[in-house]
Amino acid sequence: MKLSNVLKLFTSILMLSFGTSAIADTLSDTKDRGHVRCGVSEGVPGFSNPDENKNWEGIDVDVCRAVAAAIFGKGGDEKVEYTPLSAKVRFTKLNNNEFDILSRNTTWTLTRDAKMGLTFNGVNFYDGQGFMVPKDLGLTSALELDGASVCVNTGTTTELNLADYFRDNGMSYEPVVFEKADEVLAAYGAGRCDVHTTDKSALAAQRTKLAQPDDHMILPETISKEPLGPVTREGDEPWSDIVFWVLNALITWDELGLEGGEGIENIVGDTSQGAEVKRILGVEGDTGAHLGLEKDWAYWALFEVGSYGEIYERNVGVNTKIGISRAGSPNASWKNGGLLYAPPIR
Ligand SMILES: N[C@@H](CCC(=O)N[C@@H](CS)C(=O)NCC(=O)O)C(=O)O
């Protein structure tokens, strides 16, 4: 072999070995550590919020719980460490490896996806931005907000949409900007601004924290699309696949009109169930092998956390303080005219 070829071969071997060792193996790291590391908000009821016993709950928290149950099996949903994050620091900290799933009312956008080294793994809540105002201002439309002062969270799509909306409608406003959601709410509650703006679901949630929630209203306009979902690091492909498919197992179970929880034990033993149900529960086939998980990965996610529909109703549905009806909304299943549609688990 010519010397130049020997050198080439040597360089390729070196690159290969360095390259391989640099590939993240978030699943192995997670198994070794014994828990999933999940980045959440600093407190948005219904999405990610500590309850009175300081246990995290919400629709975003349930994504992390489901991933942990898919990895660790029975009781695995409790094997999650939560890191509360402001909007401003969430992406830097994910990219710095401080946690492995960002599940925190985060909107999927082109810039975040293509420029910021992030991967979006589906949508767990279709949202849109709105405005909350004190009822005694007597307003009926956001188009009456010309000249208003507006409290807003920095580092969000909210800030950008706010600027677009006022400019597009030839109106001016005075931004009053904060890093933390509670600062925005406190400032709005203390009358330091006329308007509070964020995703409508978060507005409904934040309204419940005000001293007199009934003194405030959400204006009818929805000024943006905010598809919210779990985010991972770009290049962390096997891990991103797990997050994506766990979320879609929860959605599929809802499409099938089935419930999770302990009742799922009866479904697993019911031989009359169709092929799709048997496949998802790992009774037939082994989709888990493709994800580096056990056969029954989806069974445990559904056992511990429930279907998407159960998660929705428990956290933000009409019988909660947040009270957002799923029926007729984009968060209904495609089978009921909504946007939630899971690719096939096969
Ligand atoms: N979905 C928007 C907004 C998300 C956002 O962070 N909204 C604030 C407004 S309430 C929030 O939830 N903050 C929670 C926190 O800072 O803990 C985005 O991804 O930029």
JSON list of C-alpha atoms in Angstrom, two decimals, residues 118-241:
[
{"chain": "A", "resi": 118, "resn": "LEU", "atom": "CA", "xyz": [-33.22, 21.58, 18.37]},
{"chain": "A", "resi": 119, "resn": "THR", "atom": "CA", "xyz": [-35.54, 18.75, 17.34]},
{"chain": "A", "resi": 120, "resn": "PHE", "atom": "CA", "xyz": [-39.31, 19.05, 17.82]},
{"chain": "A", "resi": 121, "resn": "ASN", "atom": "CA", "xyz": [-41.02, 15.74, 18.49]},
{"chain": "A", "resi": 122, "resn": "GLY", "atom": "CA", "xyz": [-44.68, 16.28, 17.67]},
{"chain": "A", "resi": 123, "resn": "VAL", "atom": "CA", "xyz": [-47.37, 18.42, 19.28]},
{"chain": "A", "resi": 124, "resn": "ASN", "atom": "CA", "xyz": [-49.06, 17.77, 22.62]},
{"chain": "A", "resi": 125, "resn": "PHE", "atom": "CA", "xyz": [-51.12, 20.98, 22.61]},
{"chain": "A", "resi": 126, "resn": "TYR", "atom": "CA", "xyz": [-52.20, 23.24, 19.75]},
{"chain": "A", "resi": 127, "resn": "ASP", "atom": "CA", "xyz": [-52.33, 26.75, 21.15]},
{"chain": "A", "resi": 128, "resn": "GLY", "atom": "CA", "xyz": [-52.52, 30.34, 19.92]},
{"chain": "A", "resi": 129, "resn": "GLN", "atom": "CA", "xyz": [-51.69, 33.71, 21.43]},
{"chain": "A", "resi": 130, "resn": "GLY", "atom": "CA", "xyz": [-54.30, 35.94, 23.07]},
{"chain": "A", "resi": 131, "resn": "PHE", "atom": "CA", "xyz": [-54.75, 38.97, 25.31]},
{"chain": "A", "resi": 132, "resn": "MET", "atom": "CA", "xyz": [-56.10, 39.23, 28.86]},
{"chain": "A", "resi": 133, "resn": "VAL", "atom": "CA", "xyz": [-57.47, 42.55, 30.15]},
{"chain": "A", "resi": 134, "resn": "PRO", "atom": "CA", "xyz": [-59.32, 43.78, 33.23]},
{"chain": "A", "resi": 135, "resn": "LYS", "atom": "CA", "xyz": [-63.08, 43.63, 32.53]},
{"chain": "A", "resi": 136, "resn": "ASP", "atom": "CA", "xyz": [-63.55, 47.18, 33.78]},
{"chain": "A", "resi": 137, "resn": "LEU", "atom": "CA", "xyz": [-61.67, 48.52, 30.74]},
{"chain": "A", "resi": 138, "resn": "GLY", "atom": "CA", "xyz": [-64.84, 47.59, 28.84]},
{"chain": "A", "resi": 139, "resn": "LEU", "atom": "CA", "xyz": [-62.99, 46.23, 25.79]},
{"chain": "A", "resi": 140, "resn": "THR", "atom": "CA", "xyz": [-64.47, 43.76, 23.31]},
{"chain": "A", "resi": 141, "resn": "SER", "atom": "CA", "xyz": [-61.64, 43.34, 20.77]},
{"chain": "A", "resi": 142, "resn": "ALA", "atom": "CA", "xyz": [-57.84, 43.36, 20.61]},
{"chain": "A", "resi": 143, "resn": "LEU", "atom": "CA", "xyz": [-58.19, 45.95, 17.85]},
{"chain": "A", "resi": 144, "resn": "GLU", "atom": "CA", "xyz": [-59.12, 48.45, 20.58]},
{"chain": "A", "resi": 145, "resn": "LEU", "atom": "CA", "xyz": [-55.68, 48.12, 22.24]},
{"chain": "A", "resi": 146, "resn": "ASP", "atom": "CA", "xyz": [-53.95, 51.00, 20.41]},
{"chain": "A", "resi": 147, "resn": "GLY", "atom": "CA", "xyz": [-51.54, 52.74, 22.83]},
{"chain": "A", "resi": 148, "resn": "ALA", "atom": "CA", "xyz": [-51.86, 50.06, 25.55]},
{"chain": "A", "resi": 149, "resn": "SER", "atom": "CA", "xyz": [-49.03, 48.95, 27.81]},
{"chain": "A", "resi": 150, "resn": "VAL", "atom": "CA", "xyz": [-48.51, 45.20, 27.48]},
{"chain": "A", "resi": 151, "resn": "CYS", "atom": "CA", "xyz": [-46.83, 42.86, 29.98]},
{"chain": "A", "resi": 152, "resn": "VAL", "atom": "CA", "xyz": [-44.92, 40.08, 28.22]},
{"chain": "A", "resi": 153, "resn": "ASN", "atom": "CA", "xyz": [-42.36, 37.32, 28.87]},
{"chain": "A", "resi": 154, "resn": "THR", "atom": "CA", "xyz": [-38.99, 37.75, 27.13]},
{"chain": "A", "resi": 155, "resn": "GLY", "atom": "CA", "xyz": [-37.43, 35.02, 24.95]},
{"chain": "A", "resi": 156, "resn": "THR", "atom": "CA", "xyz": [-40.81, 33.89, 23.63]},
{"chain": "A", "resi": 157, "resn": "THR", "atom": "CA", "xyz": [-42.69, 33.79, 20.35]},
{"chain": "A", "resi": 158, "resn": "THR", "atom": "CA", "xyz": [-45.19, 35.93, 22.27]},
{"chain": "A", "resi": 159, "resn": "GLU", "atom": "CA", "xyz": [-42.91, 38.97, 22.10]},
{"chain": "A", "resi": 160, "resn": "LEU", "atom": "CA", "xyz": [-42.47, 38.55, 18.32]},
{"chain": "A", "resi": 161, "resn": "ASN", "atom": "CA", "xyz": [-46.17, 38.02, 17.56]},
{"chain": "A", "resi": 162, "resn": "LEU", "atom": "CA", "xyz": [-47.07, 41.02, 19.70]},
{"chain": "A", "resi": 163, "resn": "ALA", "atom": "CA", "xyz": [-44.81, 43.27, 17.61]},
{"chain": "A", "resi": 164, "resn": "ASP", "atom": "CA", "xyz": [-46.22, 41.81, 14.34]},
{"chain": "A", "resi": 165, "resn": "TYR", "atom": "CA", "xyz": [-49.85, 42.19, 15.40]},
{"chain": "A", "resi": 166, "resn": "PHE", "atom": "CA", "xyz": [-49.59, 45.81, 16.46]},
{"chain": "A", "resi": 167, "resn": "ARG", "atom": "CA", "xyz": [-47.54, 46.77, 13.41]},
{"chain": "A", "resi": 168, "resn": "ASP", "atom": "CA", "xyz": [-49.84, 44.93, 10.99]},
{"chain": "A", "resi": 169, "resn": "ASN", "atom": "CA", "xyz": [-52.86, 46.71, 12.48]},
{"chain": "A", "resi": 170, "resn": "GLY", "atom": "CA", "xyz": [-51.22, 50.16, 12.57]},
{"chain": "A", "resi": 171, "resn": "MET", "atom": "CA", "xyz": [-51.34, 50.33, 16.36]},
{"chain": "A", "resi": 172, "resn": "SER", "atom": "CA", "xyz": [-48.69, 51.27, 18.93]},
{"chain": "A", "resi": 173, "resn": "TYR", "atom": "CA", "xyz": [-48.00, 49.74, 22.35]},
{"chain": "A", "resi": 174, "resn": "GLU", "atom": "CA", "xyz": [-45.58, 50.00, 25.22]},
{"chain": "A", "resi": 175, "resn": "PRO", "atom": "CA", "xyz": [-43.94, 46.65, 26.09]},
{"chain": "A", "resi": 176, "resn": "VAL", "atom": "CA", "xyz": [-43.33, 45.90, 29.79]},
{"chain": "A", "resi": 177, "resn": "VAL", "atom": "CA", "xyz": [-40.93, 42.96, 29.63]},
{"chain": "A", "resi": 178, "resn": "PHE", "atom": "CA", "xyz": [-40.04, 40.33, 32.27]},
{"chain": "A", "resi": 179, "resn": "GLU", "atom": "CA", "xyz": [-38.01, 37.13, 32.30]},
{"chain": "A", "resi": 180, "resn": "LYS", "atom": "CA", "xyz": [-40.30, 35.09, 34.54]},
{"chain": "A", "resi": 181, "resn": "ALA", "atom": "CA", "xyz": [-43.98, 34.29, 34.07]},
{"chain": "A", "resi": 182, "resn": "ASP", "atom": "CA", "xyz": [-44.78, 35.12, 37.70]},
{"chain": "A", "resi": 183, "resn": "GLU", "atom": "CA", "xyz": [-43.21, 38.56, 37.29]},
{"chain": "A", "resi": 184, "resn": "VAL", "atom": "CA", "xyz": [-45.42, 39.19, 34.26]},
{"chain": "A", "resi": 185, "resn": "LEU", "atom": "CA", "xyz": [-48.49, 38.11, 36.19]},
{"chain": "A", "resi": 186, "resn": "ALA", "atom": "CA", "xyz": [-47.59, 40.10, 39.31]},
{"chain": "A", "resi": 187, "resn": "ALA", "atom": "CA", "xyz": [-46.99, 43.24, 37.24]},
{"chain": "A", "resi": 188, "resn": "TYR", "atom": "CA", "xyz": [-50.30, 42.78, 35.41]},
{"chain": "A", "resi": 189, "resn": "GLY", "atom": "CA", "xyz": [-52.12, 42.05, 38.71]},
{"chain": "A", "resi": 190, "resn": "ALA", "atom": "CA", "xyz": [-50.63, 45.23, 40.22]},
{"chain": "A", "resi": 191, "resn": "GLY", "atom": "CA", "xyz": [-51.85, 47.29, 37.27]},
{"chain": "A", "resi": 192, "resn": "ARG", "atom": "CA", "xyz": [-48.39, 48.06, 35.87]},
{"chain": "A", "resi": 193, "resn": "CYS", "atom": "CA", "xyz": [-49.73, 47.28, 32.39]},
{"chain": "A", "resi": 194, "resn": "ASP", "atom": "CA", "xyz": [-53.16, 47.24, 30.76]},
{"chain": "A", "resi": 195, "resn": "VAL", "atom": "CA", "xyz": [-52.76, 43.88, 29.02]},
{"chain": "A", "resi": 196, "resn": "HIS", "atom": "CA", "xyz": [-51.21, 40.45, 29.68]},
{"chain": "A", "resi": 197, "resn": "THR", "atom": "CA", "xyz": [-50.36, 38.49, 26.55]},
{"chain": "A", "resi": 198, "resn": "THR", "atom": "CA", "xyz": [-49.22, 34.88, 26.08]},
{"chain": "A", "resi": 199, "resn": "ASP", "atom": "CA", "xyz": [-50.54, 31.57, 24.70]},
{"chain": "A", "resi": 200, "resn": "LYS", "atom": "CA", "xyz": [-54.31, 31.47, 25.38]},
{"chain": "A", "resi": 201, "resn": "SER", "atom": "CA", "xyz": [-54.13, 28.26, 27.44]},
{"chain": "A", "resi": 202, "resn": "ALA", "atom": "CA", "xyz": [-51.43, 29.80, 29.66]},
{"chain": "A", "resi": 203, "resn": "LEU", "atom": "CA", "xyz": [-53.56, 32.95, 29.98]},
{"chain": "A", "resi": 204, "resn": "ALA", "atom": "CA", "xyz": [-56.47, 30.80, 31.19]},
{"chain": "A", "resi": 205, "resn": "ALA", "atom": "CA", "xyz": [-54.06, 29.13, 33.62]},
{"chain": "A", "resi": 206, "resn": "GLN", "atom": "CA", "xyz": [-52.48, 32.37, 34.85]},
{"chain": "A", "resi": 207, "resn": "ARG", "atom": "CA", "xyz": [-55.89, 33.98, 35.29]},
{"chain": "A", "resi": 208, "resn": "THR", "atom": "CA", "xyz": [-56.69, 31.37, 37.97]},
{"chain": "A", "resi": 209, "resn": "LYS", "atom": "CA", "xyz": [-53.72, 32.69, 40.00]},
{"chain": "A", "resi": 210, "resn": "LEU", "atom": "CA", "xyz": [-54.97, 36.31, 40.11]},
{"chain": "A", "resi": 211, "resn": "ALA", "atom": "CA", "xyz": [-56.58, 37.63, 43.31]},
{"chain": "A", "resi": 212, "resn": "GLN", "atom": "CA", "xyz": [-59.96, 38.10, 41.51]},
{"chain": "A", "resi": 213, "resn": "PRO", "atom": "CA", "xyz": [-59.93, 35.93, 38.36]},
{"chain": "A", "resi": 214, "resn": "ASP", "atom": "CA", "xyz": [-63.49, 36.96, 37.48]},
{"chain": "A", "resi": 215, "resn": "ASP", "atom": "CA", "xyz": [-62.42, 40.59, 37.15]},
{"chain": "A", "resi": 216, "resn": "HIS", "atom": "CA", "xyz": [-60.36, 39.65, 34.07]},
{"chain": "A", "resi": 217, "resn": "MET", "atom": "CA", "xyz": [-61.29, 38.45, 30.59]},
{"chain": "A", "resi": 218, "resn": "ILE", "atom": "CA", "xyz": [-59.55, 37.00, 27.57]},
{"chain": "A", "resi": 219, "resn": "LEU", "atom": "CA", "xyz": [-60.28, 38.91, 24.36]},
{"chain": "A", "resi": 220, "resn": "PRO", "atom": "CA", "xyz": [-61.68, 36.85, 21.45]},
{"chain": "A", "resi": 221, "resn": "GLU", "atom": "CA", "xyz": [-58.78, 37.22, 18.98]},
{"chain": "A", "resi": 222, "resn": "THR", "atom": "CA", "xyz": [-56.19, 34.45, 18.55]},
{"chain": "A", "resi": 223, "resn": "ILE", "atom": "CA", "xyz": [-53.26, 36.17, 16.84]},
{"chain": "A", "resi": 224, "resn": "SER", "atom": "CA", "xyz": [-50.87, 33.27, 16.15]},
{"chain": "A", "resi": 225, "resn": "LYS", "atom": "CA", "xyz": [-50.35, 29.53, 15.84]},
{"chain": "A", "resi": 226, "resn": "GLU", "atom": "CA", "xyz": [-48.50, 28.01, 18.80]},
{"chain": "A", "resi": 227, "resn": "PRO", "atom": "CA", "xyz": [-48.03, 24.27, 18.29]},
{"chain": "A", "resi": 228, "resn": "LEU", "atom": "CA", "xyz": [-46.49, 23.20, 21.62]},
{"chain": "A", "resi": 229, "resn": "GLY", "atom": "CA", "xyz": [-44.51, 19.99, 22.05]},
{"chain": "A", "resi": 230, "resn": "PRO", "atom": "CA", "xyz": [-41.49, 18.24, 23.55]},
{"chain": "A", "resi": 231, "resn": "VAL", "atom": "CA", "xyz": [-38.03, 19.27, 22.32]},
{"chain": "A", "resi": 232, "resn": "THR", "atom": "CA", "xyz": [-34.71, 17.40, 22.28]},
{"chain": "A", "resi": 233, "resn": "ARG", "atom": "CA", "xyz": [-31.20, 18.18, 21.05]},
{"chain": "A", "resi": 234, "resn": "GLU", "atom": "CA", "xyz": [-30.63, 17.95, 17.30]},
{"chain": "A", "resi": 235, "resn": "GLY", "atom": "CA", "xyz": [-28.45, 14.93, 16.51]},
{"chain": "A", "resi": 236, "resn": "ASP", "atom": "CA", "xyz": [-29.79, 13.01, 19.50]},
{"chain": "A", "resi": 237, "resn": "GLU", "atom": "CA", "xyz": [-31.81, 10.87, 17.07]},
{"chain": "A", "resi": 238, "resn": "PRO", "atom": "CA", "xyz": [-32.48, 7.61, 18.97]},
{"chain": "A", "resi": 239, "resn": "TRP", "atom": "CA", "xyz": [-33.59, 9.64, 22.01]},
{"chain": "A", "resi": 240, "resn": "SER", "atom": "CA", "xyz": [-35.78, 11.92, 19.89]},
{"chain": "A", "resi": 241, "resn": "ASP", "atom": "CA", "xyz": [-37.43, 8.82, 18.39]}
]
